Amino acid sequence: MSGIYIHIPFCKQACHYCDFHFSTSMKKKEEMVLAIAKEIQMRKSEFSFLDSARSDNKIETIYFGGGTPSVLTSEEINFLIETVYSNYAVIENPEITLEANPDDLSSERIIELSKSKINRLSIGIQSFFEDDLQLMNRAHNSAEAKKCLEEATKYFDNISLDLIYGIPRMSNEKWKQNIETALSFGIPHISSYALTVEPKTALNKLIQTGKIAAPKDEVAQEHFAILVETLEANDFIHYELSNFGKENYFSKNNSAYWLGKKYIGIGPSAHSYDGISRSWNVSNNSLYIKSIQENKLPNETEILTTADRYNEYIMTGLRTIWGVSLDRINTEFGSEYLEYLNKQAQKFLSDDLVFIENNILKPTPKGKFLTDGIASDLFYLNLE
Ligand code: SF4
């Protein structure tokens, strides 16, 4: 199993909270598409796991993320998909996801996309309320959010939408309405995140200068509890801390990542993982294009230590429904790591924040919201 992630580093406007890599200038869009296609080609022999002679080593998922991949034309998207197909072995029905924003999803565009190989849409709704969208500086409005879902559900069965909670001035009632509105479209997958304030964002500046109130942890915690309760009552499975899917609709791309599978990241700022090392491309559009044009991959690589791999497994394992297998800790990382984990987990076990069942460590309902903090306390810090 392996996947290809393609980062499209352009957005129409900058959302106040975002610290992803993107540019709001589209000047280099065409050059970028050509450079991305070339990188797809250049890296085809890089990973031995992409061996077309072995049926279990085919590409199973292709994921267009960003940025806003829906700013590409359908021709550009199809061109990149075909470039993957002509350079890699791909399984028969791969999951091919396009992250898209409502303002790019007119009825015509949705029909066009439904005729392409894209078979999953991940739509950045964030909120159905106008004041929230304005506060976050989203490029779409509430009417566009609803209209695009009405249309998209006619042509796509596999749709995910993103919602943000913990937004200043968002009451519990308003948050419930957002979830109910999302559910009314019958979509099978929801990703939902707390609004976080990253250091170099406009949101941080607006908070520092007193123009916007800072999001409160207690509010986010209440919203999270409402989210879990409402979605579970509507047959969604809470399979990753921020992700809920109906049966058979978990994101295959993201699940593979959380299960520690290998993947190739193409495009500026994209990360790759080959089971031993992690590499990441330069987060600069001009430098990326220049380097690819000179036939040089613009990336840096680090070999992961056992402690890095253990820490990563703790983080992703605790966040997912699959939990952290103590047997796997023992066989893959050794008894020293297992002893360490048992010792570190004691306080969380006695506070009823985690539990062990069938030798699998998982957060309790009470511990779920605190998962990231618990995981970092279980990290192994004695570097090799
Ligand atoms: S559209 Fe997405 S990637 Fe672009 S600025 Fe907004 S949140 Fe960030």
Coordinates of C-alpha atoms and ligand atoms in Angstrom, one line a residue:
M1 CA 0.0 0.0 0.0
S2 CA 1.3 3.4 -0.8
G3 CA 0.0 6.8 -1.7
I4 CA 0.9 10.0 -3.5
Y5 CA 0.2 13.4 -2.0
I6 CA 0.3 16.3 -4.3
H7 CA 0.6 19.8 -2.8
I8 CA -1.0 22.6 -4.8
P9 CA 0.4 25.8 -3.2
F10 CA -2.1 28.4 -4.2
C11 CA -5.1 30.0 -2.5
K12 CA -7.4 32.8 -3.6
Q13 CA -7.0 34.6 -0.3
A14 CA -5.3 33.9 3.0
C15 CA -7.5 32.6 5.7
H16 CA -6.6 34.4 9.0
Y17 CA -5.7 31.2 10.9
C18 CA -3.7 29.4 8.2
D19 CA 0.0 28.6 8.4
F20 CA 0.2 26.1 5.5
H21 CA 2.4 26.8 2.5
F22 CA 0.6 28.7 -0.2
S23 CA 0.8 31.8 -2.4
T24 CA -2.2 34.1 -3.3
S25 CA -0.4 35.0 -6.5
M26 CA -1.4 32.7 -9.4
K27 CA 1.4 34.0 -11.6
K28 CA 3.4 30.8 -11.4
K29 CA 0.5 28.4 -11.6
E30 CA 1.2 27.0 -15.0
E31 CA 5.0 26.6 -14.4
M32 CA 4.1 25.0 -11.1
V33 CA 1.9 22.4 -12.7
L34 CA 4.7 21.5 -15.1
A35 CA 7.2 21.3 -12.3
I36 CA 4.9 19.0 -10.2
A37 CA 4.4 16.8 -13.2
K38 CA 8.2 16.6 -13.6
E39 CA 8.7 15.8 -10.0
I40 CA 6.2 12.9 -10.2
Q41 CA 8.3 11.6 -13.1
M42 CA 11.7 12.2 -11.5
R43 CA 10.7 10.3 -8.4
K44 CA 9.2 7.2 -10.0
S45 CA 12.2 5.1 -9.3
E46 CA 13.0 6.5 -5.9
F47 CA 11.1 4.1 -3.8
S48 CA 11.7 0.4 -4.1
F49 CA 8.2 -0.1 -2.6
L50 CA 6.8 1.3 -5.9
D51 CA 7.7 -1.8 -7.8
S52 CA 5.1 -2.5 -10.4
A53 CA 6.0 -6.2 -10.5
R54 CA 4.6 -6.6 -7.0
S55 CA 0.9 -6.2 -6.9
D56 CA 1.0 -5.2 -3.2
N57 CA 3.2 -2.3 -4.1
K58 CA 0.9 -0.2 -6.2
I59 CA -0.4 3.3 -5.6
E60 CA -3.7 3.0 -3.8
T61 CA -4.5 6.6 -3.1
I62 CA -3.8 9.9 -4.8
Y63 CA -4.5 13.0 -2.7
F64 CA -4.6 16.6 -4.0
G65 CA -4.0 18.9 -0.9
G66 CA -2.9 22.4 -0.4
G67 CA -3.3 25.2 -0.6
T68 CA -6.4 25.0 -2.6
P69 CA -6.2 22.3 -5.4
S70 CA -9.6 23.4 -6.8
V71 CA -7.9 26.5 -8.2
L72 CA -6.4 24.3 -10.8
T73 CA -8.4 23.8 -14.0
S74 CA -9.9 20.3 -14.6
E75 CA -7.4 19.9 -17.5
E76 CA -4.5 20.6 -15.1
I77 CA -5.8 18.1 -12.5
N78 CA -6.4 15.5 -15.2
F79 CA -2.9 16.1 -16.6
L80 CA -1.4 15.4 -13.1
I81 CA -3.5 12.3 -12.6
E82 CA -2.4 11.0 -16.0
T83 CA 1.2 11.7 -15.2
V84 CA 0.9 9.5 -12.1
Y85 CA -0.7 6.8 -14.1
S86 CA 1.9 6.8 -16.8
N87 CA 4.8 6.7 -14.3
Y88 CA 3.6 4.4 -11.5
A89 CA 1.6 1.2 -11.1
V90 CA -1.8 2.1 -9.8
I91 CA -4.5 -0.3 -8.4
E92 CA -7.8 -0.6 -10.3
N93 CA -9.9 1.6 -8.1
P94 CA -7.7 4.0 -6.3
E95 CA -9.1 6.6 -3.9
I96 CA -8.4 10.0 -5.6
T97 CA -9.3 12.9 -3.4
L98 CA -9.4 16.6 -4.3
E99 CA -9.5 19.2 -1.6
A100 CA -11.8 21.9 -2.8
N101 CA -13.3 25.2 -1.6
P102 CA -17.0 26.0 -2.1
D103 CA -16.3 29.1 -4.2
D104 CA -14.6 26.9 -6.8
L105 CA -17.4 24.4 -6.9
S106 CA -20.0 25.7 -9.3
S107 CA -22.5 23.2 -10.7
E108 CA -20.6 23.1 -14.0
R109 CA -17.3 22.5 -12.2
I110 CA -18.8 19.7 -10.1
I111 CA -20.1 17.9 -13.2
E112 CA -16.7 18.4 -14.9
L113 CA -14.9 16.9 -11.9
S114 CA -17.4 14.0 -11.7
K115 CA -16.3 13.0 -15.2
S116 CA -12.6 12.9 -14.2
K117 CA -10.8 10.2 -12.1
I118 CA -11.5 12.2 -8.9
N119 CA -13.8 10.1 -6.8
R120 CA -13.7 11.8 -3.4
L121 CA -14.1 15.5 -2.6
S122 CA -12.9 17.0 0.7
I123 CA -14.7 20.4 0.9
G124 CA -13.4 23.2 3.1
I125 CA -16.8 24.4 4.5
Q126 CA -15.4 25.4 8.0
S127 CA -18.8 27.0 9.1
F128 CA -22.2 27.7 7.6
F129 CA -22.4 31.1 9.4
E130 CA -21.5 34.3 7.6
D131 CA -19.9 36.0 10.6
D132 CA -17.6 33.0 11.3
L133 CA -16.5 32.9 7.6
Q134 CA -15.7 36.6 7.7
L135 CA -13.8 36.3 11.0
M136 CA -11.7 33.6 9.4
N137 CA -11.4 35.5 6.1
R138 CA -12.6 32.5 4.1
A139 CA -13.1 33.2 0.3
H140 CA -16.7 31.7 0.3
N141 CA -20.0 32.7 1.9
S142 CA -22.6 30.7 3.6
A143 CA -24.9 30.4 0.6
E144 CA -22.0 29.0 -1.5
A145 CA -21.2 26.5 1.2
K146 CA -24.8 25.1 1.1
K147 CA -25.2 25.3 -2.6
C148 CA -22.0 23.4 -3.4
L149 CA -23.0 20.6 -1.0
E150 CA -26.4 20.3 -2.6
E151 CA -24.8 20.0 -6.0
A152 CA -21.8 17.9 -5.0
T153 CA -23.9 15.2 -3.4
K154 CA -25.8 14.7 -6.7
Y155 CA -22.5 13.6 -8.4
F156 CA -20.2 12.3 -5.7
D157 CA -21.0 9.7 -3.1
N158 CA -17.7 10.0 -1.2
I159 CA -17.6 13.5 0.2
S160 CA -15.9 14.8 3.3
L161 CA -16.3 18.3 4.7
D162 CA -14.2 20.3 7.2
L163 CA -15.7 22.2 10.1
I164 CA -13.9 24.4 12.6
Y165 CA -15.0 24.7 16.2
G166 CA -14.0 26.9 19.1
I167 CA -14.3 30.1 17.0
P168 CA -14.6 33.2 19.2
R169 CA -18.3 34.1 19.7
M170 CA -19.4 30.6 18.7
S171 CA -22.0 29.4 21.2
N172 CA -22.7 25.7 21.8
E173 CA -26.1 26.3 20.1
K174 CA -24.5 27.7 17.0
W175 CA -22.0 24.9 16.9
K176 CA -24.8 22.3 17.1
Q177 CA -26.5 24.1 14.2
N178 CA -23.4 23.8 12.1
I179 CA -23.1 20.1 12.7
E180 CA -26.9 19.6 12.0
T181 CA -26.6 21.6 8.8
A182 CA -23.6 19.4 7.7
L183 CA -25.6 16.2 8.6
S184 CA -28.6 17.4 6.6
F185 CA -26.6 16.9 3.3
G186 CA -26.1 13.2 4.1
I187 CA -22.3 13.3 3.6
P188 CA -20.4 10.3 4.9
H189 CA -17.3 11.9 6.4
I190 CA -16.5 14.9 8.5
S191 CA -13.1 16.3 9.6
S192 CA -13.3 18.8 12.4
Y193 CA -10.6 20.8 14.1
A194 CA -10.4 23.4 16.9
L195 CA -9.4 26.8 15.8
T196 CA -5.8 27.2 16.8
V197 CA -3.7 30.3 16.8
E198 CA -0.4 29.8 15.0
P199 CA 2.4 32.3 15.7
K200 CA 2.9 33.9 12.3
T201 CA -0.8 34.2 11.3
A202 CA -3.1 37.2 10.8
L203 CA -5.3 35.7 13.5
N204 CA -2.5 35.9 16.0
K205 CA -2.0 39.6 15.2
L206 CA -5.7 40.3 15.4
I207 CA -5.7 38.7 18.9
Q208 CA -2.6 40.5 20.0
T209 CA -4.0 43.9 19.0
G210 CA -7.3 43.1 20.8
K211 CA -9.4 43.1 17.6
I212 CA -10.6 39.5 18.1
A213 CA -10.9 37.5 21.3
A214 CA -8.6 34.5 21.7
P215 CA -10.3 31.1 21.3
K216 CA -10.8 29.5 24.7
D217 CA -9.8 25.9 25.5
E218 CA -12.9 25.2 27.7
V219 CA -15.2 26.3 24.8
A220 CA -13.2 24.1 22.3
Q221 CA -13.5 21.2 24.8
E222 CA -17.3 21.6 25.0
H223 CA -17.6 21.8 21.2
F224 CA -15.6 18.7 20.9
A225 CA -17.9 16.8 23.3
I226 CA -20.9 18.0 21.3
L227 CA -19.3 17.0 18.0
V228 CA -18.4 13.4 19.2
E229 CA -21.9 12.9 20.8
T230 CA -23.8 14.2 17.8
L231 CA -21.8 12.4 15.1
E232 CA -21.7 9.1 17.0
A233 CA -25.5 9.3 17.4
N234 CA -25.7 9.6 13.6
D235 CA -23.7 6.5 12.9
F236 CA -20.4 8.1 12.3
I237 CA -17.3 6.3 13.6
H238 CA -14.8 8.4 15.4
Y239 CA -11.8 6.8 13.8
E240 CA -9.3 9.5 14.3
L241 CA -9.3 12.4 16.8
S242 CA -10.4 14.9 14.2
N243 CA -12.1 12.5 11.7
F244 CA -15.4 10.8 11.6
G245 CA -16.6 8.5 8.9
K246 CA -19.5 6.2 8.2
E247 CA -18.6 2.6 7.7
N248 CA -16.5 2.1 4.5
Y249 CA -15.9 5.9 4.2
F250 CA -12.8 6.4 6.3
S251 CA -10.2 8.4 4.3
K252 CA -7.9 5.7 2.9
N253 CA -5.2 8.2 2.2
N254 CA -5.1 9.5 5.8
S255 CA -5.6 6.1 7.4
A256 CA -2.6 4.9 5.5
Y257 CA -0.6 7.8 6.9
W258 CA -1.8 7.2 10.5
L259 CA -1.0 3.5 10.2
G260 CA 2.6 4.4 9.3
K261 CA 2.4 3.4 5.6
K262 CA 4.8 4.8 3.0
Y263 CA 3.9 7.8 0.9
I264 CA 5.4 10.2 -1.6
G265 CA 4.8 13.9 -1.2
I266 CA 5.1 16.0 -4.4
G267 CA 5.1 19.8 -4.7
P268 CA 6.5 22.6 -2.5
S269 CA 6.5 21.8 1.3
A270 CA 5.2 18.2 0.7
H271 CA 6.6 15.5 3.0
S272 CA 7.5 11.9 2.1
Y273 CA 8.0 8.8 4.2
D274 CA 9.7 5.6 3.0
G275 CA 9.6 3.6 6.3
I276 CA 13.1 4.6 7.3
S277 CA 13.4 8.3 6.5
R278 CA 11.3 11.4 6.1
S279 CA 12.0 14.0 3.5
W280 CA 10.4 17.4 2.8
N281 CA 10.4 19.7 -0.2
V282 CA 11.4 23.4 0.1
S283 CA 8.4 25.6 1.1
N284 CA 9.0 28.2 -1.6
N285 CA 7.3 28.2 -4.9
S286 CA 10.1 29.9 -6.9
L287 CA 12.9 27.8 -5.4
Y288 CA 10.9 24.7 -6.0
I289 CA 10.2 25.4 -9.7
K290 CA 13.8 26.5 -10.3
S291 CA 15.3 23.4 -8.7
I292 CA 13.0 21.0 -10.6
Q293 CA 13.8 22.8 -13.9
E294 CA 17.4 22.2 -13.1
N295 CA 16.6 18.5 -12.5
K296 CA 17.4 18.7 -8.8
L297 CA 14.9 17.5 -6.2
P298 CA 14.5 20.4 -3.7
N299 CA 14.3 18.3 -0.6
E300 CA 16.0 17.5 2.7
T301 CA 16.0 14.1 4.4
E302 CA 16.3 12.9 7.9
I303 CA 16.8 9.3 9.0
L304 CA 14.3 8.5 11.7
T305 CA 15.8 7.1 15.0
T306 CA 14.0 4.3 16.9
A307 CA 12.8 7.0 19.4
D308 CA 11.4 9.1 16.5
R309 CA 9.5 6.1 15.1
Y310 CA 8.2 5.2 18.6
N311 CA 7.1 8.8 19.3
E312 CA 5.3 8.9 16.0
Y313 CA 3.6 5.6 16.6
I314 CA 2.4 6.8 20.1
M315 CA 1.0 10.0 18.6
T316 CA -0.8 8.5 15.6
G317 CA -1.8 5.4 17.5
L318 CA -3.4 7.3 20.4
R319 CA -5.2 9.6 18.0
T320 CA -6.8 6.7 16.1
I321 CA -9.4 4.0 16.8
W322 CA -6.6 1.4 16.4
G323 CA -4.8 2.6 19.5
V324 CA -1.2 1.7 20.6
S325 CA -0.4 -2.0 20.5
L326 CA 1.8 -2.9 23.4
D327 CA 2.9 -6.1 21.6
R328 CA 4.0 -4.0 18.7
I329 CA 5.9 -1.7 21.0
N330 CA 7.7 -4.7 22.4
T331 CA 8.6 -6.4 19.0
E332 CA 9.3 -3.3 17.0
F333 CA 11.0 -1.0 19.5
G334 CA 12.1 -3.4 22.3
S335 CA 11.4 -4.1 25.9
E336 CA 13.1 -0.9 27.1
Y337 CA 10.4 1.1 25.2
L338 CA 7.6 -1.0 26.6
E339 CA 8.8 -0.6 30.2
Y340 CA 9.1 3.1 29.6
L341 CA 5.6 3.4 28.1
N342 CA 4.1 1.4 31.0
K343 CA 5.8 3.6 33.5
Q344 CA 4.8 6.9 31.8
A345 CA 1.2 5.7 31.3
Q346 CA 0.6 5.0 35.0
K347 CA -0.7 8.4 35.9
F348 CA -3.0 8.6 32.9
L349 CA -4.4 5.1 33.7
S350 CA -5.1 6.1 37.3
D351 CA -6.7 9.4 36.2
D352 CA -9.0 7.4 33.8
L353 CA -7.6 9.2 30.8
V354 CA -6.3 6.1 29.1
F355 CA -7.2 2.4 29.3
I356 CA -5.7 -0.9 28.2
E357 CA -7.8 -3.6 26.5
N358 CA -6.4 -6.7 24.7
N359 CA -3.0 -5.2 25.2
I360 CA -4.0 -2.0 23.2
L361 CA -3.6 1.4 24.9
K362 CA -6.3 3.9 24.0
P363 CA -7.7 7.2 25.4
T364 CA -10.9 7.0 27.4
P365 CA -13.8 9.3 26.3
K366 CA -12.6 11.6 29.1
G367 CA -9.0 11.5 27.8
K368 CA -9.8 12.0 24.1
F369 CA -9.7 15.8 24.0
L370 CA -6.4 15.7 25.8
T371 CA -4.8 13.1 23.5
D372 CA -2.0 15.2 22.1
G373 CA -0.9 16.3 25.5
I374 CA -1.0 12.7 26.8
A375 CA 1.0 11.5 23.8
S376 CA 3.7 14.0 24.4
D377 CA 4.1 12.8 28.0
L378 CA 4.5 9.3 26.6
F379 CA 7.3 10.3 24.2
Y380 CA 10.7 8.9 24.6
L381 CA 13.1 11.7 25.1
N382 CA 16.4 9.9 25.8
L383 CA 17.9 10.4 22.3
E384 CA 20.0 7.6 20.9
Ligands
SF4_1 S1 -7.8 27.9 1.7 FE1 -6.9 26.4 3.1 S2 -4.7 26.4 2.6 FE2 -5.6 28.3 1.7 S3 -5.3 29.9 3.3 FE3 -7.4 29.0 3.6 S4 -7.0 27.3 5.1 FE4 -5.0 27.9 4.3

